[in-house]
């Protein structure tokens, strides 16, 4: 058994020793002044000892716990052009919903990894440098919105190539023994009229990853976006020649990006989970027996004892209060007629005298 006291043991002794000494002194007295029953003071002594034991936090060391930590850096490259909100995911939802769901699956698959987030539309932007703070990453994805429609001038599916290369290069310099993974999320639609930039320069620093494609061949309409946090405040749909403009997936461009990075390509649908590769390298640590966080706590036993004894104290106190209320002042038990008769007799006696 081990102990993990909430305070220093000497401080606990300083607090409890006077109270315990007082109870023991009362128990040893045989004077008539000690009106409370002996068992009551024994119960109070046990209560003090149970409280002391609870604050010591006793426990039993458990077995070794295997903790897996993925020793890798993961760069997420996300398309934020207007087409990423085309509504052909899950029967009419924006494609960005699928991107968010897949990134959450990636975060769960690689615990302990460091994540970086790059987004691209007309330009590439490093939204979040490498960090293990996955809560901040998910929060960034929750508020992620595509480019403002009125400012859209076309985009390239490869415009993030330089940003990705720089991020991987810095990661390799700062942590050369960590592996690196790249996940690309987009629909492959090239709208700037040029040839997509190549990601081949990043292949030598990419150990694993995948390119995920979103969208359908039939395509989906794209909503106008204003840059607000609430997408419901945006207007209608982007128009082209009097009709709703649609965006279709270009799997040829996505396959080319996957070949340049040396990772597989997968067309994503809501009906299946993403195929995620094994992390190139992992480290496994084992918590030592008896270490904090690997202990079966026993303080609750002392807490139960305290609760039971307190219940007895409260029940006894309630009974005493009830008895005191039943004890009335002298004469309170006589009826009103008896009290009035006594008063008349006193008055007549006083008159004769």
CSV table of N, CA, C and O in Angstrom, one decimal, residues 92-156:
chain,number,residue,atom,x,y,z
A,92,UNK,N,-26.1,16.1,-49.5
A,92,UNK,CA,-26.4,17.5,-49.6
A,92,UNK,C,-25.8,18.3,-48.5
A,92,UNK,O,-26.1,19.5,-48.4
A,93,UNK,N,-24.8,17.8,-47.8
A,93,UNK,CA,-24.0,18.6,-46.8
A,93,UNK,C,-22.8,19.1,-47.5
A,93,UNK,O,-22.3,18.5,-48.5
A,94,UNK,N,-22.2,20.1,-46.9
A,94,UNK,CA,-20.9,20.7,-47.5
A,94,UNK,C,-19.8,19.7,-47.4
A,94,UNK,O,-19.7,19.0,-46.4
A,95,UNK,N,-18.9,19.7,-48.3
A,95,UNK,CA,-17.7,18.8,-48.3
A,95,UNK,C,-16.8,19.1,-47.1
A,95,UNK,O,-16.2,18.1,-46.6
A,96,UNK,N,-16.9,20.3,-46.6
A,96,UNK,CA,-16.0,20.6,-45.4
A,96,UNK,C,-16.4,19.8,-44.2
A,96,UNK,O,-15.6,19.5,-43.3
A,97,UNK,N,-17.7,19.4,-44.1
A,97,UNK,CA,-18.1,18.5,-43.0
A,97,UNK,C,-17.3,17.2,-43.1
A,97,UNK,O,-16.9,16.6,-42.0
A,98,UNK,N,-17.1,16.6,-44.2
A,98,UNK,CA,-16.4,15.4,-44.4
A,98,UNK,C,-14.9,15.6,-44.0
A,98,UNK,O,-14.3,14.7,-43.4
A,99,UNK,N,-14.3,16.7,-44.4
A,99,UNK,CA,-12.9,17.0,-44.1
A,99,UNK,C,-12.8,17.1,-42.5
A,99,UNK,O,-11.8,16.5,-42.0
A,100,UNK,N,-13.7,17.7,-41.9
A,100,UNK,CA,-13.6,17.8,-40.4
A,100,UNK,C,-13.7,16.4,-39.7
A,100,UNK,O,-12.9,16.1,-38.8
A,101,UNK,N,-14.6,15.6,-40.2
A,101,UNK,CA,-14.8,14.3,-39.6
A,101,UNK,C,-13.5,13.4,-39.8
A,101,UNK,O,-13.1,12.7,-38.9
A,102,UNK,N,-12.9,13.5,-41.0
A,102,UNK,CA,-11.7,12.7,-41.3
A,102,UNK,C,-10.5,13.2,-40.5
A,102,UNK,O,-9.7,12.4,-40.0
A,103,UNK,N,-10.4,14.5,-40.3
A,103,UNK,CA,-9.3,15.0,-39.5
A,103,UNK,C,-9.4,14.6,-38.0
A,103,UNK,O,-8.5,14.2,-37.3
A,104,UNK,N,-10.7,14.5,-37.5
A,104,UNK,CA,-10.9,14.0,-36.2
A,104,UNK,C,-10.5,12.6,-36.0
A,104,UNK,O,-9.9,12.2,-35.0
A,105,UNK,N,-10.7,11.8,-37.1
A,105,UNK,CA,-10.3,10.4,-37.1
A,105,UNK,C,-8.8,10.3,-37.1
A,105,UNK,O,-8.2,9.4,-36.4
A,106,UNK,N,-8.1,11.2,-37.8
A,106,UNK,CA,-6.7,11.2,-37.8
A,106,UNK,C,-6.1,11.5,-36.4
A,106,UNK,O,-5.2,10.9,-36.0
A,107,UNK,N,-6.7,12.5,-35.8
A,107,UNK,CA,-6.2,12.9,-34.5
A,107,UNK,C,-6.4,11.7,-33.5
A,107,UNK,O,-5.5,11.5,-32.7
A,108,UNK,N,-7.5,11.0,-33.6
A,108,UNK,CA,-7.7,9.9,-32.7
A,108,UNK,C,-6.7,8.7,-33.0
A,108,UNK,O,-6.4,8.0,-32.1
A,109,UNK,N,-6.3,8.6,-34.3
A,109,UNK,CA,-5.5,7.5,-34.7
A,109,UNK,C,-4.1,7.6,-34.3
A,109,UNK,O,-3.4,6.6,-34.0
A,110,UNK,N,-3.6,8.9,-34.1
A,110,UNK,CA,-2.2,9.1,-33.8
A,110,UNK,C,-2.0,9.9,-32.5
A,110,UNK,O,-1.8,11.1,-32.6
A,111,UNK,N,-2.3,9.3,-31.4
A,111,UNK,CA,-2.2,10.0,-30.1
A,111,UNK,C,-0.7,10.5,-29.8
A,111,UNK,O,0.2,9.8,-30.1
A,112,UNK,N,-0.6,11.7,-29.4
A,112,UNK,CA,0.7,12.2,-29.0
A,112,UNK,C,1.4,12.8,-30.2
A,112,UNK,O,2.5,13.4,-30.0
A,113,UNK,N,0.9,12.8,-31.4
A,113,UNK,CA,1.6,13.4,-32.5
A,113,UNK,C,1.5,14.9,-32.5
A,113,UNK,O,0.6,15.4,-31.8
A,114,UNK,N,2.4,15.5,-33.2
A,114,UNK,CA,2.3,17.0,-33.4
A,114,UNK,C,1.6,17.3,-34.7
A,114,UNK,O,1.9,16.6,-35.7
A,115,UNK,N,0.7,18.3,-34.7
A,115,UNK,CA,-0.1,18.6,-35.9
A,115,UNK,C,0.2,20.0,-36.4
A,115,UNK,O,0.3,20.9,-35.5
A,116,UNK,N,0.2,20.2,-37.7
A,116,UNK,CA,0.3,21.5,-38.3
A,116,UNK,C,-0.9,21.6,-39.3
A,116,UNK,O,-1.2,20.6,-39.9
A,117,UNK,N,-1.5,22.8,-39.4
A,117,UNK,CA,-2.6,23.0,-40.3
A,117,UNK,C,-2.3,24.1,-41.3
A,117,UNK,O,-2.0,25.2,-41.0
A,118,UNK,N,-2.3,23.7,-42.6
A,118,UNK,CA,-2.1,24.6,-43.7
A,118,UNK,C,-3.4,24.6,-44.5
A,118,UNK,O,-4.0,23.6,-44.8
A,119,UNK,N,-3.9,25.8,-44.8
A,119,UNK,CA,-5.1,26.0,-45.7
A,119,UNK,C,-4.7,26.7,-46.9
A,119,UNK,O,-3.7,27.5,-46.9
A,120,UNK,N,-5.5,26.5,-48.0
A,120,UNK,CA,-5.1,27.2,-49.2
A,120,UNK,C,-6.4,27.5,-50.0
A,120,UNK,O,-7.4,26.8,-50.0
A,121,UNK,N,-6.4,28.7,-50.6
A,121,UNK,CA,-7.4,29.1,-51.6
A,121,UNK,C,-6.7,29.9,-52.7
A,121,UNK,O,-5.9,29.3,-53.5
A,122,UNK,N,-6.8,31.2,-52.7
A,122,UNK,CA,-5.9,32.0,-53.6
A,122,UNK,C,-4.5,32.0,-53.2
A,122,UNK,O,-3.6,32.3,-54.0
A,123,UNK,N,-4.3,31.8,-51.9
A,123,UNK,CA,-2.9,31.7,-51.3
A,123,UNK,C,-2.9,30.7,-50.2
A,123,UNK,O,-3.9,30.3,-49.7
A,124,UNK,N,-1.7,30.2,-49.9
A,124,UNK,CA,-1.6,29.3,-48.8
A,124,UNK,C,-1.3,30.0,-47.5
A,124,UNK,O,-0.7,31.1,-47.4
A,125,UNK,N,-1.8,29.4,-46.4
A,125,UNK,CA,-1.7,30.1,-45.1
A,125,UNK,C,-1.4,29.0,-44.0
A,125,UNK,O,-2.1,28.0,-44.0
A,126,UNK,N,-0.4,29.2,-43.2
A,126,UNK,CA,-0.1,28.3,-42.1
A,126,UNK,C,-1.0,28.7,-40.9
A,126,UNK,O,-0.7,29.6,-40.2
A,127,UNK,N,-2.1,28.0,-40.8
A,127,UNK,CA,-3.1,28.4,-39.7
A,127,UNK,C,-2.6,28.0,-38.3
A,127,UNK,O,-2.9,28.7,-37.3
A,128,UNK,N,-1.8,26.9,-38.2
A,128,UNK,CA,-1.3,26.4,-36.9
A,128,UNK,C,0.0,25.7,-37.1
A,128,UNK,O,0.1,24.7,-37.9
A,129,UNK,N,1.0,26.2,-36.5
A,129,UNK,CA,2.3,25.4,-36.6
A,129,UNK,C,2.2,24.1,-35.8
A,129,UNK,O,1.3,23.9,-35.1
A,130,UNK,N,3.3,23.3,-35.9
A,130,UNK,CA,3.3,22.0,-35.2
A,130,UNK,C,3.0,22.2,-33.7
A,130,UNK,O,3.7,22.9,-33.0
A,131,UNK,N,2.0,21.4,-33.2
A,131,UNK,CA,1.7,21.5,-31.8
A,131,UNK,C,1.0,20.1,-31.4
A,131,UNK,O,0.4,19.5,-32.3
A,132,UNK,N,1.1,19.8,-30.2
A,132,UNK,CA,0.4,18.6,-29.6
A,132,UNK,C,-1.0,19.0,-29.1
A,132,UNK,O,-1.7,18.2,-28.6
A,133,UNK,N,-1.4,20.3,-29.2
A,133,UNK,CA,-2.6,20.8,-28.7
A,133,UNK,C,-3.7,20.5,-29.7
A,133,UNK,O,-4.1,21.3,-30.5
A,134,UNK,N,-4.3,19.3,-29.6
A,134,UNK,CA,-5.3,18.9,-30.6
A,134,UNK,C,-6.6,19.6,-30.3
A,134,UNK,O,-7.4,19.7,-31.2
A,135,UNK,N,-6.8,20.1,-29.1
A,135,UNK,CA,-8.0,20.8,-28.8
A,135,UNK,C,-8.1,22.1,-29.6
A,135,UNK,O,-9.1,22.5,-30.2
A,136,UNK,N,-6.9,22.8,-29.7
A,136,UNK,CA,-6.8,24.0,-30.5
A,136,UNK,C,-7.0,23.7,-32.0
A,136,UNK,O,-7.6,24.5,-32.7
A,137,UNK,N,-6.5,22.5,-32.4
A,137,UNK,CA,-6.6,22.1,-33.8
A,137,UNK,C,-8.1,21.9,-34.1
A,137,UNK,O,-8.6,22.5,-35.2
A,138,UNK,N,-8.8,21.2,-33.3
A,138,UNK,CA,-10.2,20.9,-33.6
A,138,UNK,C,-11.0,22.2,-33.6
A,138,UNK,O,-11.9,22.5,-34.4
A,139,UNK,N,-10.6,23.1,-32.6
A,139,UNK,CA,-11.3,24.4,-32.6
A,139,UNK,C,-11.1,25.2,-33.8
A,139,UNK,O,-12.0,25.9,-34.3
A,140,UNK,N,-9.9,25.2,-34.4
A,140,UNK,CA,-9.6,25.9,-35.6
A,140,UNK,C,-10.4,25.3,-36.8
A,140,UNK,O,-10.9,26.1,-37.6
A,141,UNK,N,-10.6,24.0,-36.8
A,141,UNK,CA,-11.4,23.4,-37.8
A,141,UNK,C,-12.9,23.8,-37.7
A,141,UNK,O,-13.6,23.9,-38.7
A,142,UNK,N,-13.3,23.9,-36.5
A,142,UNK,CA,-14.8,24.2,-36.2
A,142,UNK,C,-15.1,25.6,-36.8
A,142,UNK,O,-16.3,25.8,-37.2
A,143,UNK,N,-14.2,26.5,-36.7
A,143,UNK,CA,-14.5,27.9,-37.2
A,143,UNK,C,-13.9,28.1,-38.6
A,143,UNK,O,-14.0,29.2,-39.1
A,144,UNK,N,-13.4,27.1,-39.2
A,144,UNK,CA,-12.8,27.2,-40.5
A,144,UNK,C,-13.9,27.5,-41.6
A,144,UNK,O,-14.9,26.8,-41.7
A,145,UNK,N,-13.7,28.5,-42.4
A,145,UNK,CA,-14.7,28.9,-43.4
A,145,UNK,C,-13.9,29.1,-44.7
A,145,UNK,O,-12.7,29.5,-44.7
A,146,UNK,N,-14.6,28.8,-45.9
A,146,UNK,CA,-13.9,29.1,-47.2
A,146,UNK,C,-13.7,30.5,-47.4
A,146,UNK,O,-14.2,31.4,-46.7
A,147,UNK,N,-13.0,30.8,-48.5
A,147,UNK,CA,-12.7,32.2,-48.9
A,147,UNK,C,-14.0,32.9,-49.2
A,147,UNK,O,-15.0,32.3,-49.5
A,148,UNK,N,-14.0,34.3,-49.1
A,148,UNK,CA,-15.1,35.1,-49.4
A,148,UNK,C,-15.4,35.0,-50.9
A,148,UNK,O,-14.5,35.2,-51.7
A,149,UNK,N,-16.6,34.7,-51.2
A,149,UNK,CA,-17.0,34.5,-52.7
A,149,UNK,C,-16.6,35.8,-53.5
A,149,UNK,O,-16.1,35.7,-54.6
A,150,UNK,N,-16.9,36.9,-53.0
A,150,UNK,CA,-16.7,38.2,-53.8
A,150,UNK,C,-15.2,38.4,-54.0
A,150,UNK,O,-14.9,39.2,-54.9
A,151,UNK,N,-14.3,37.8,-53.2
A,151,UNK,CA,-12.9,38.0,-53.4
A,151,UNK,C,-12.2,36.9,-54.1
A,151,UNK,O,-11.0,36.9,-54.3
A,152,UNK,N,-13.0,35.9,-54.6
A,152,UNK,CA,-12.4,34.7,-55.2
A,152,UNK,C,-11.9,35.1,-56.6
A,152,UNK,O,-12.7,35.7,-57.4
A,153,UNK,N,-10.7,34.7,-57.0
A,153,UNK,CA,-10.1,35.0,-58.3
A,153,UNK,C,-9.6,33.8,-58.9
A,153,UNK,O,-8.7,33.8,-59.8
A,154,UNK,N,-10.0,32.6,-58.5
A,154,UNK,CA,-9.5,31.4,-59.0
A,154,UNK,C,-8.4,30.9,-58.1
A,154,UNK,O,-7.7,31.6,-57.4
A,155,UNK,N,-8.1,29.6,-58.1
A,155,UNK,CA,-7.1,29.0,-57.2
A,155,UNK,C,-6.5,27.8,-57.9
A,155,UNK,O,-7.0,27.2,-58.9
A,156,UNK,N,-5.3,27.4,-57.3
A,156,UNK,CA,-4.6,26.3,-57.8
A,156,UNK,C,-4.5,25.2,-56.7
A,156,UNK,O,-4.3,25.5,-55.6
